[in-house]
Amino acid sequence: MLFVATGIALFAYFKNEKMKVEERKKEEMANKSVGKVKVGGPFELLNAKTGEIFTEKDLLGKFTLIYFGFTNCPDICPEELDKMCDVISRIKDDKLDIPIQPVFVSVDPNRDTPEAIVTYLKDFHSSMIGLTGAYESIKKMCKVYRVYFSTPPNLKPTDDYLVDHSIFFYLMAPNGNFVDAFGKIFSKDEVYLKVKSYMTEWSKGKRFGEEEP
């Protein structure tokens, strides 16, 4: 009986240890995947101010903070853009050796004409670039940036509606690779410190998205 009891106890012990090892492996794999989510890719939209074509190639050579929203948003978009612009201003005041560019992408092309976007962005940082385009072009960019939005394609500009969309802004590195995303839970101080830290890492030679697998 003692032999059987001992055997059962050992079996239970090793089974428990095996489960612990498997859980640790799962956790390690999850940690390895952090920061390597594929975000970003080819897109072609219109610079609302200049009327020129703007693509992913225009993001190269600088850090970029990108926010997807719409000009008729009553509160969330202005709050998040204010936060983003505060970060931009503080980073520019730090005079780091790599520039940073804020970008606003409209997810409401039916109402957000280039003129409307230019007027809207006057309330935010003067360096912000506003982008718009055809519904399918915006949808394509949102897809590669993993942005959700619910604007139906056939609404009239005079229709009264709100747009449900992801509430994040995205930090892209000068090599065009995704670095991080910041949602409403992040304060402007937290975002500023994170962005500055990433920019400092870049200055020291780190190349986001180019690490060994």
PDB file of C-alpha atoms in Angstrom:
ATOM      1  CA  MET A   1       0.000   0.000   0.000  1.00  0.00           C
ATOM      2  CA  LEU A   2       2.853   2.382   0.857  1.00  0.00           C
ATOM      3  CA  PHE A   3       4.487   1.613  -2.490  1.00  0.00           C
ATOM      4  CA  VAL A   4       1.252   2.380  -4.359  1.00  0.00           C
ATOM      5  CA  ALA A   5       0.690   5.591  -2.405  1.00  0.00           C
ATOM      6  CA  THR A   6       4.256   6.706  -3.097  1.00  0.00           C
ATOM      7  CA  GLY A   7       3.822   5.959  -6.797  1.00  0.00           C
ATOM      8  CA  ILE A   8       0.627   7.970  -6.994  1.00  0.00           C
ATOM      9  CA  ALA A   9       2.263  10.876  -5.182  1.00  0.00           C
ATOM     10  CA  LEU A  10       5.264  10.842  -7.539  1.00  0.00           C
ATOM     11  CA  PHE A  11       2.997  10.667 -10.567  1.00  0.00           C
ATOM     12  CA  ALA A  12       1.001  13.661  -9.338  1.00  0.00           C
ATOM     13  CA  TYR A  13       4.211  15.588  -8.567  1.00  0.00           C
ATOM     14  CA  PHE A  14       5.778  15.053 -12.009  1.00  0.00           C
ATOM     15  CA  LYS A  15       2.479  15.800 -13.756  1.00  0.00           C
ATOM     16  CA  ASN A  16       2.259  19.068 -11.838  1.00  0.00           C
ATOM     17  CA  GLU A  17       5.869  19.951 -12.693  1.00  0.00           C
ATOM     18  CA  LYS A  18       5.249  19.172 -16.361  1.00  0.00           C
ATOM     19  CA  MET A  19       2.257  21.512 -16.357  1.00  0.00           C
ATOM     20  CA  LYS A  20       4.386  24.249 -14.774  1.00  0.00           C
ATOM     21  CA  VAL A  21       7.065  23.842 -17.453  1.00  0.00           C
ATOM     22  CA  GLU A  22       4.449  24.016 -20.224  1.00  0.00           C
ATOM     23  CA  GLU A  23       2.946  27.170 -18.698  1.00  0.00           C
ATOM     24  CA  ARG A  24       6.384  28.770 -18.490  1.00  0.00           C
ATOM     25  CA  LYS A  25       7.011  27.942 -22.147  1.00  0.00           C
ATOM     26  CA  LYS A  26       3.701  29.513 -23.126  1.00  0.00           C
ATOM     27  CA  GLU A  27       4.563  32.636 -21.136  1.00  0.00           C
ATOM     28  CA  GLU A  28       8.008  32.875 -22.737  1.00  0.00           C
ATOM     29  CA  MET A  29       6.506  32.545 -26.215  1.00  0.00           C
ATOM     30  CA  ALA A  30       3.971  35.249 -25.430  1.00  0.00           C
ATOM     31  CA  ASN A  31       6.709  37.577 -24.192  1.00  0.00           C
ATOM     32  CA  LYS A  32       8.754  36.962 -27.328  1.00  0.00           C
ATOM     33  CA  SER A  33       5.824  37.973 -29.508  1.00  0.00           C
ATOM     34  CA  VAL A  34       5.312  41.318 -27.763  1.00  0.00           C
ATOM     35  CA  GLY A  35       6.359  44.195 -30.013  1.00  0.00           C
ATOM     36  CA  LYS A  36       6.490  41.963 -33.106  1.00  0.00           C
ATOM     37  CA  VAL A  37       2.875  42.302 -34.182  1.00  0.00           C
ATOM     38  CA  LYS A  38       2.730  43.244 -37.854  1.00  0.00           C
ATOM     39  CA  VAL A  39       1.360  46.775 -37.919  1.00  0.00           C
ATOM     40  CA  GLY A  40       1.765  49.118 -40.861  1.00  0.00           C
ATOM     41  CA  GLY A  41       2.303  48.601 -44.558  1.00  0.00           C
ATOM     42  CA  PRO A  42       1.650  50.112 -47.984  1.00  0.00           C
ATOM     43  CA  PHE A  43      -1.026  52.793 -48.307  1.00  0.00           C
ATOM     44  CA  GLU A  44      -1.808  55.757 -50.537  1.00  0.00           C
ATOM     45  CA  LEU A  45      -3.838  58.701 -49.293  1.00  0.00           C
ATOM     46  CA  LEU A  46      -4.060  62.447 -49.901  1.00  0.00           C
ATOM     47  CA  ASN A  47      -2.335  65.158 -47.878  1.00  0.00           C
ATOM     48  CA  ALA A  48      -5.299  67.405 -47.032  1.00  0.00           C
ATOM     49  CA  LYS A  49      -3.227  70.611 -47.010  1.00  0.00           C
ATOM     50  CA  THR A  50      -1.023  70.179 -50.069  1.00  0.00           C
ATOM     51  CA  GLY A  51      -3.239  67.927 -52.190  1.00  0.00           C
ATOM     52  CA  GLU A  52      -0.254  65.658 -52.822  1.00  0.00           C
ATOM     53  CA  ILE A  53      -0.205  61.871 -52.605  1.00  0.00           C
ATOM     54  CA  PHE A  54       1.050  60.607 -49.238  1.00  0.00           C
ATOM     55  CA  THR A  55       2.301  57.031 -48.804  1.00  0.00           C
ATOM     56  CA  GLU A  56       4.133  54.894 -46.274  1.00  0.00           C
ATOM     57  CA  LYS A  57       7.396  56.101 -47.843  1.00  0.00           C
ATOM     58  CA  ASP A  58       6.689  59.594 -46.500  1.00  0.00           C
ATOM     59  CA  LEU A  59       6.986  58.188 -42.977  1.00  0.00           C
ATOM     60  CA  LEU A  60      10.608  57.137 -43.439  1.00  0.00           C
ATOM     61  CA  GLY A  61      13.460  59.028 -41.815  1.00  0.00           C
ATOM     62  CA  LYS A  62      11.505  60.192 -38.773  1.00  0.00           C
ATOM     63  CA  PHE A  63       9.409  58.909 -35.911  1.00  0.00           C
ATOM     64  CA  THR A  64       5.683  59.245 -36.562  1.00  0.00           C
ATOM     65  CA  LEU A  65       2.666  59.302 -34.266  1.00  0.00           C
ATOM     66  CA  ILE A  66      -0.475  58.371 -36.215  1.00  0.00           C
ATOM     67  CA  TYR A  67      -4.051  58.805 -35.012  1.00  0.00           C
ATOM     68  CA  PHE A  68      -7.175  57.584 -36.824  1.00  0.00           C
ATOM     69  CA  GLY A  69     -10.317  59.641 -36.159  1.00  0.00           C
ATOM     70  CA  PHE A  70     -12.860  62.048 -37.635  1.00  0.00           C
ATOM     71  CA  THR A  71     -13.479  65.778 -37.419  1.00  0.00           C
ATOM     72  CA  ASN A  72     -17.051  65.496 -36.127  1.00  0.00           C
ATOM     73  CA  CYS A  73     -15.972  63.438 -33.120  1.00  0.00           C
ATOM     74  CA  PRO A  74     -17.453  65.215 -30.080  1.00  0.00           C
ATOM     75  CA  ASP A  75     -14.905  64.410 -27.382  1.00  0.00           C
ATOM     76  CA  ILE A  76     -12.631  61.357 -27.648  1.00  0.00           C
ATOM     77  CA  CYS A  77     -10.736  62.411 -30.787  1.00  0.00           C
ATOM     78  CA  PRO A  78      -9.998  65.942 -29.513  1.00  0.00           C
ATOM     79  CA  GLU A  79      -8.858  64.545 -26.158  1.00  0.00           C
ATOM     80  CA  GLU A  80      -6.530  62.000 -27.750  1.00  0.00           C
ATOM     81  CA  LEU A  81      -5.193  64.511 -30.267  1.00  0.00           C
ATOM     82  CA  ASP A  82      -4.528  66.981 -27.449  1.00  0.00           C
ATOM     83  CA  LYS A  83      -2.601  64.246 -25.653  1.00  0.00           C
ATOM     84  CA  MET A  84      -0.636  63.369 -28.776  1.00  0.00           C
ATOM     85  CA  CYS A  85       0.176  67.006 -29.510  1.00  0.00           C
ATOM     86  CA  ASP A  86       1.344  67.582 -25.950  1.00  0.00           C
ATOM     87  CA  VAL A  87       3.767  64.696 -26.436  1.00  0.00           C
ATOM     88  CA  ILE A  88       4.933  66.114 -29.782  1.00  0.00           C
ATOM     89  CA  SER A  89       5.563  69.557 -28.257  1.00  0.00           C
ATOM     90  CA  ARG A  90       7.555  68.155 -25.354  1.00  0.00           C
ATOM     91  CA  ILE A  91       9.611  65.901 -27.615  1.00  0.00           C
ATOM     92  CA  LYS A  92      10.398  68.803 -29.957  1.00  0.00           C
ATOM     93  CA  ASP A  93      11.409  70.931 -26.949  1.00  0.00           C
ATOM     94  CA  ASP A  94      13.881  68.195 -25.991  1.00  0.00           C
ATOM     95  CA  LYS A  95      15.647  68.788 -29.324  1.00  0.00           C
ATOM     96  CA  LEU A  96      16.487  65.129 -29.903  1.00  0.00           C
ATOM     97  CA  ASP A  97      18.611  64.246 -32.919  1.00  0.00           C
ATOM     98  CA  ILE A  98      15.744  62.579 -34.822  1.00  0.00           C
ATOM     99  CA  PRO A  99      12.519  64.366 -35.847  1.00  0.00           C
ATOM    100  CA  ILE A 100       8.974  63.297 -34.972  1.00  0.00           C
ATOM    101  CA  GLN A 101       5.858  63.878 -37.087  1.00  0.00           C
ATOM    102  CA  PRO A 102       2.190  63.803 -35.990  1.00  0.00           C
ATOM    103  CA  VAL A 103      -0.323  62.455 -38.536  1.00  0.00           C
ATOM    104  CA  PHE A 104      -4.137  62.453 -38.455  1.00  0.00           C
ATOM    105  CA  VAL A 105      -5.980  59.972 -40.690  1.00  0.00           C
ATOM    106  CA  SER A 106      -9.688  60.529 -41.282  1.00  0.00           C
ATOM    107  CA  VAL A 107     -11.959  57.478 -41.109  1.00  0.00           C
ATOM    108  CA  ASP A 108     -14.924  59.553 -42.292  1.00  0.00           C
ATOM    109  CA  PRO A 109     -14.166  60.533 -45.908  1.00  0.00           C
ATOM    110  CA  ASN A 110     -17.829  61.323 -46.642  1.00  0.00           C
ATOM    111  CA  ARG A 111     -17.728  64.424 -44.445  1.00  0.00           C
ATOM    112  CA  ASP A 112     -14.014  65.021 -43.912  1.00  0.00           C
ATOM    113  CA  THR A 113     -13.081  66.960 -47.005  1.00  0.00           C
ATOM    114  CA  PRO A 114      -9.495  68.226 -47.256  1.00  0.00           C
ATOM    115  CA  GLU A 115     -10.731  71.711 -46.336  1.00  0.00           C
ATOM    116  CA  ALA A 116     -12.588  70.388 -43.277  1.00  0.00           C
ATOM    117  CA  ILE A 117      -9.501  68.518 -42.089  1.00  0.00           C
ATOM    118  CA  VAL A 118      -7.212  71.533 -42.526  1.00  0.00           C
ATOM    119  CA  THR A 119      -9.634  73.698 -40.541  1.00  0.00           C
ATOM    120  CA  TYR A 120     -10.012  71.050 -37.834  1.00  0.00           C
ATOM    121  CA  LEU A 121      -6.278  70.572 -37.352  1.00  0.00           C
ATOM    122  CA  LYS A 122      -5.697  74.287 -36.756  1.00  0.00           C
ATOM    123  CA  ASP A 123      -6.713  73.613 -33.146  1.00  0.00           C
ATOM    124  CA  PHE A 124      -3.838  71.164 -32.711  1.00  0.00           C
ATOM    125  CA  HIS A 125      -0.096  71.059 -33.355  1.00  0.00           C
ATOM    126  CA  SER A 126       0.949  73.160 -36.350  1.00  0.00           C
ATOM    127  CA  SER A 127       3.124  70.365 -37.749  1.00  0.00           C
ATOM    128  CA  MET A 128       0.329  67.807 -37.925  1.00  0.00           C
ATOM    129  CA  ILE A 129      -0.390  66.337 -41.345  1.00  0.00           C
ATOM    130  CA  GLY A 130      -3.991  65.425 -42.153  1.00  0.00           C
ATOM    131  CA  LEU A 131      -4.741  62.540 -44.520  1.00  0.00           C
ATOM    132  CA  THR A 132      -7.910  61.534 -46.330  1.00  0.00           C
ATOM    133  CA  GLY A 133      -8.884  59.680 -49.490  1.00  0.00           C
ATOM    134  CA  ALA A 134     -11.390  57.343 -51.042  1.00  0.00           C
ATOM    135  CA  TYR A 135     -13.252  55.039 -48.665  1.00  0.00           C
ATOM    136  CA  GLU A 136     -11.485  51.932 -49.991  1.00  0.00           C
ATOM    137  CA  SER A 137      -8.058  53.581 -49.671  1.00  0.00           C
ATOM    138  CA  ILE A 138      -8.728  54.480 -46.048  1.00  0.00           C
ATOM    139  CA  LYS A 139     -10.093  51.006 -45.396  1.00  0.00           C
ATOM    140  CA  LYS A 140      -6.882  49.518 -46.824  1.00  0.00           C
ATOM    141  CA  MET A 141      -4.669  51.638 -44.572  1.00  0.00           C
ATOM    142  CA  CYS A 142      -6.808  50.820 -41.539  1.00  0.00           C
ATOM    143  CA  LYS A 143      -6.467  47.134 -42.329  1.00  0.00           C
ATOM    144  CA  VAL A 144      -2.655  47.168 -42.411  1.00  0.00           C
ATOM    145  CA  TYR A 145      -2.598  49.216 -39.196  1.00  0.00           C
ATOM    146  CA  ARG A 146      -5.161  46.896 -37.560  1.00  0.00           C
ATOM    147  CA  VAL A 147      -7.562  49.786 -37.004  1.00  0.00           C
ATOM    148  CA  TYR A 148     -11.271  49.095 -36.660  1.00  0.00           C
ATOM    149  CA  PHE A 149     -13.833  51.602 -37.909  1.00  0.00           C
ATOM    150  CA  SER A 150     -17.519  51.342 -38.744  1.00  0.00           C
ATOM    151  CA  THR A 151     -18.244  54.145 -41.220  1.00  0.00           C
ATOM    152  CA  PRO A 152     -20.646  52.830 -43.904  1.00  0.00           C
ATOM    153  CA  PRO A 153     -19.362  53.715 -47.386  1.00  0.00           C
ATOM    154  CA  ASN A 154     -22.564  55.190 -48.843  1.00  0.00           C
ATOM    155  CA  LEU A 155     -23.563  57.840 -46.318  1.00  0.00           C
ATOM    156  CA  LYS A 156     -24.327  61.371 -47.435  1.00  0.00           C
ATOM    157  CA  PRO A 157     -22.189  64.246 -46.089  1.00  0.00           C
ATOM    158  CA  THR A 158     -25.348  65.789 -44.648  1.00  0.00           C
ATOM    159  CA  ASP A 159     -26.228  62.673 -42.638  1.00  0.00           C
ATOM    160  CA  ASP A 160     -25.863  62.940 -38.869  1.00  0.00           C
ATOM    161  CA  TYR A 161     -23.858  60.009 -37.485  1.00  0.00           C
ATOM    162  CA  LEU A 162     -20.937  59.025 -35.301  1.00  0.00           C
ATOM    163  CA  VAL A 163     -18.078  56.759 -36.285  1.00  0.00           C
ATOM    164  CA  ASP A 164     -17.062  53.883 -34.047  1.00  0.00           C
ATOM    165  CA  HIS A 165     -13.310  53.358 -34.314  1.00  0.00           C
ATOM    166  CA  SER A 166     -10.184  52.144 -32.524  1.00  0.00           C
ATOM    167  CA  ILE A 167      -8.875  54.669 -29.998  1.00  0.00           C
ATOM    168  CA  PHE A 168      -5.107  54.358 -30.329  1.00  0.00           C
ATOM    169  CA  PHE A 169      -2.275  56.306 -31.786  1.00  0.00           C
ATOM    170  CA  TYR A 170       0.630  54.449 -33.257  1.00  0.00           C
ATOM    171  CA  LEU A 171       4.350  55.127 -33.024  1.00  0.00           C
ATOM    172  CA  MET A 172       6.286  54.199 -36.148  1.00  0.00           C
ATOM    173  CA  ALA A 173      10.085  54.178 -36.343  1.00  0.00           C
ATOM    174  CA  PRO A 174      12.186  55.969 -39.003  1.00  0.00           C
ATOM    175  CA  ASN A 175      12.642  52.626 -40.789  1.00  0.00           C
ATOM    176  CA  GLY A 176       8.869  52.359 -41.193  1.00  0.00           C
ATOM    177  CA  ASN A 177       8.408  49.654 -38.581  1.00  0.00           C
ATOM    178  CA  PHE A 178       5.859  49.625 -35.796  1.00  0.00           C
ATOM    179  CA  VAL A 179       7.140  50.480 -32.309  1.00  0.00           C
ATOM    180  CA  ASP A 180       4.160  50.832 -29.946  1.00  0.00           C
ATOM    181  CA  ALA A 181       0.495  51.823 -29.632  1.00  0.00           C
ATOM    182  CA  PHE A 182      -1.058  54.052 -26.976  1.00  0.00           C
ATOM    183  CA  GLY A 183      -4.701  53.988 -25.914  1.00  0.00           C
ATOM    184  CA  LYS A 184      -6.866  56.055 -23.607  1.00  0.00           C
ATOM    185  CA  ILE A 185      -5.477  54.349 -20.502  1.00  0.00           C
ATOM    186  CA  PHE A 186      -2.093  56.027 -21.070  1.00  0.00           C
ATOM    187  CA  SER A 187      -1.603  59.496 -19.636  1.00  0.00           C
ATOM    188  CA  LYS A 188       0.247  62.111 -21.661  1.00  0.00           C
ATOM    189  CA  ASP A 189       3.189  61.827 -19.262  1.00  0.00           C
ATOM    190  CA  GLU A 190       3.369  58.056 -19.742  1.00  0.00           C
ATOM    191  CA  VAL A 191       3.256  58.393 -23.523  1.00  0.00           C
ATOM    192  CA  TYR A 192       5.875  61.138 -23.504  1.00  0.00           C
ATOM    193  CA  LEU A 193       8.296  59.082 -21.415  1.00  0.00           C
ATOM    194  CA  LYS A 194       7.796  55.977 -23.556  1.00  0.00           C
ATOM    195  CA  VAL A 195       8.200  57.828 -26.842  1.00  0.00           C
ATOM    196  CA  LYS A 196      11.303  59.643 -25.619  1.00  0.00           C
ATOM    197  CA  SER A 197      12.746  56.337 -24.416  1.00  0.00           C
ATOM    198  CA  TYR A 198      12.181  54.711 -27.821  1.00  0.00           C
ATOM    199  CA  MET A 199      13.725  57.678 -29.606  1.00  0.00           C
ATOM    200  CA  THR A 200      16.739  57.545 -27.305  1.00  0.00           C
ATOM    201  CA  GLU A 201      17.125  53.823 -28.009  1.00  0.00           C
ATOM    202  CA  TRP A 202      17.067  54.580 -31.732  1.00  0.00           C
ATOM    203  CA  SER A 203      19.778  57.216 -31.303  1.00  0.00           C
ATOM    204  CA  LYS A 204      21.893  54.574 -29.565  1.00  0.00           C
ATOM    205  CA  GLY A 205      21.587  52.178 -32.494  1.00  0.00           C
ATOM    206  CA  LYS A 206      18.458  50.121 -31.840  1.00  0.00           C
ATOM    207  CA  ARG A 207      16.511  49.384 -35.022  1.00  0.00           C
ATOM    208  CA  PHE A 208      12.926  48.436 -34.289  1.00  0.00           C
ATOM    209  CA  GLY A 209      11.591  45.476 -36.250  1.00  0.00           C
ATOM    210  CA  GLU A 210      15.070  44.482 -37.420  1.00  0.00           C
ATOM    211  CA  GLU A 211      16.018  42.373 -34.406  1.00  0.00           C
ATOM    212  CA  GLU A 212      17.050  38.777 -34.798  1.00  0.00           C
ATOM    213  CA  PRO A 213      14.069  36.403 -34.475  1.00  0.00           C
TER     214      PRO A 213
END
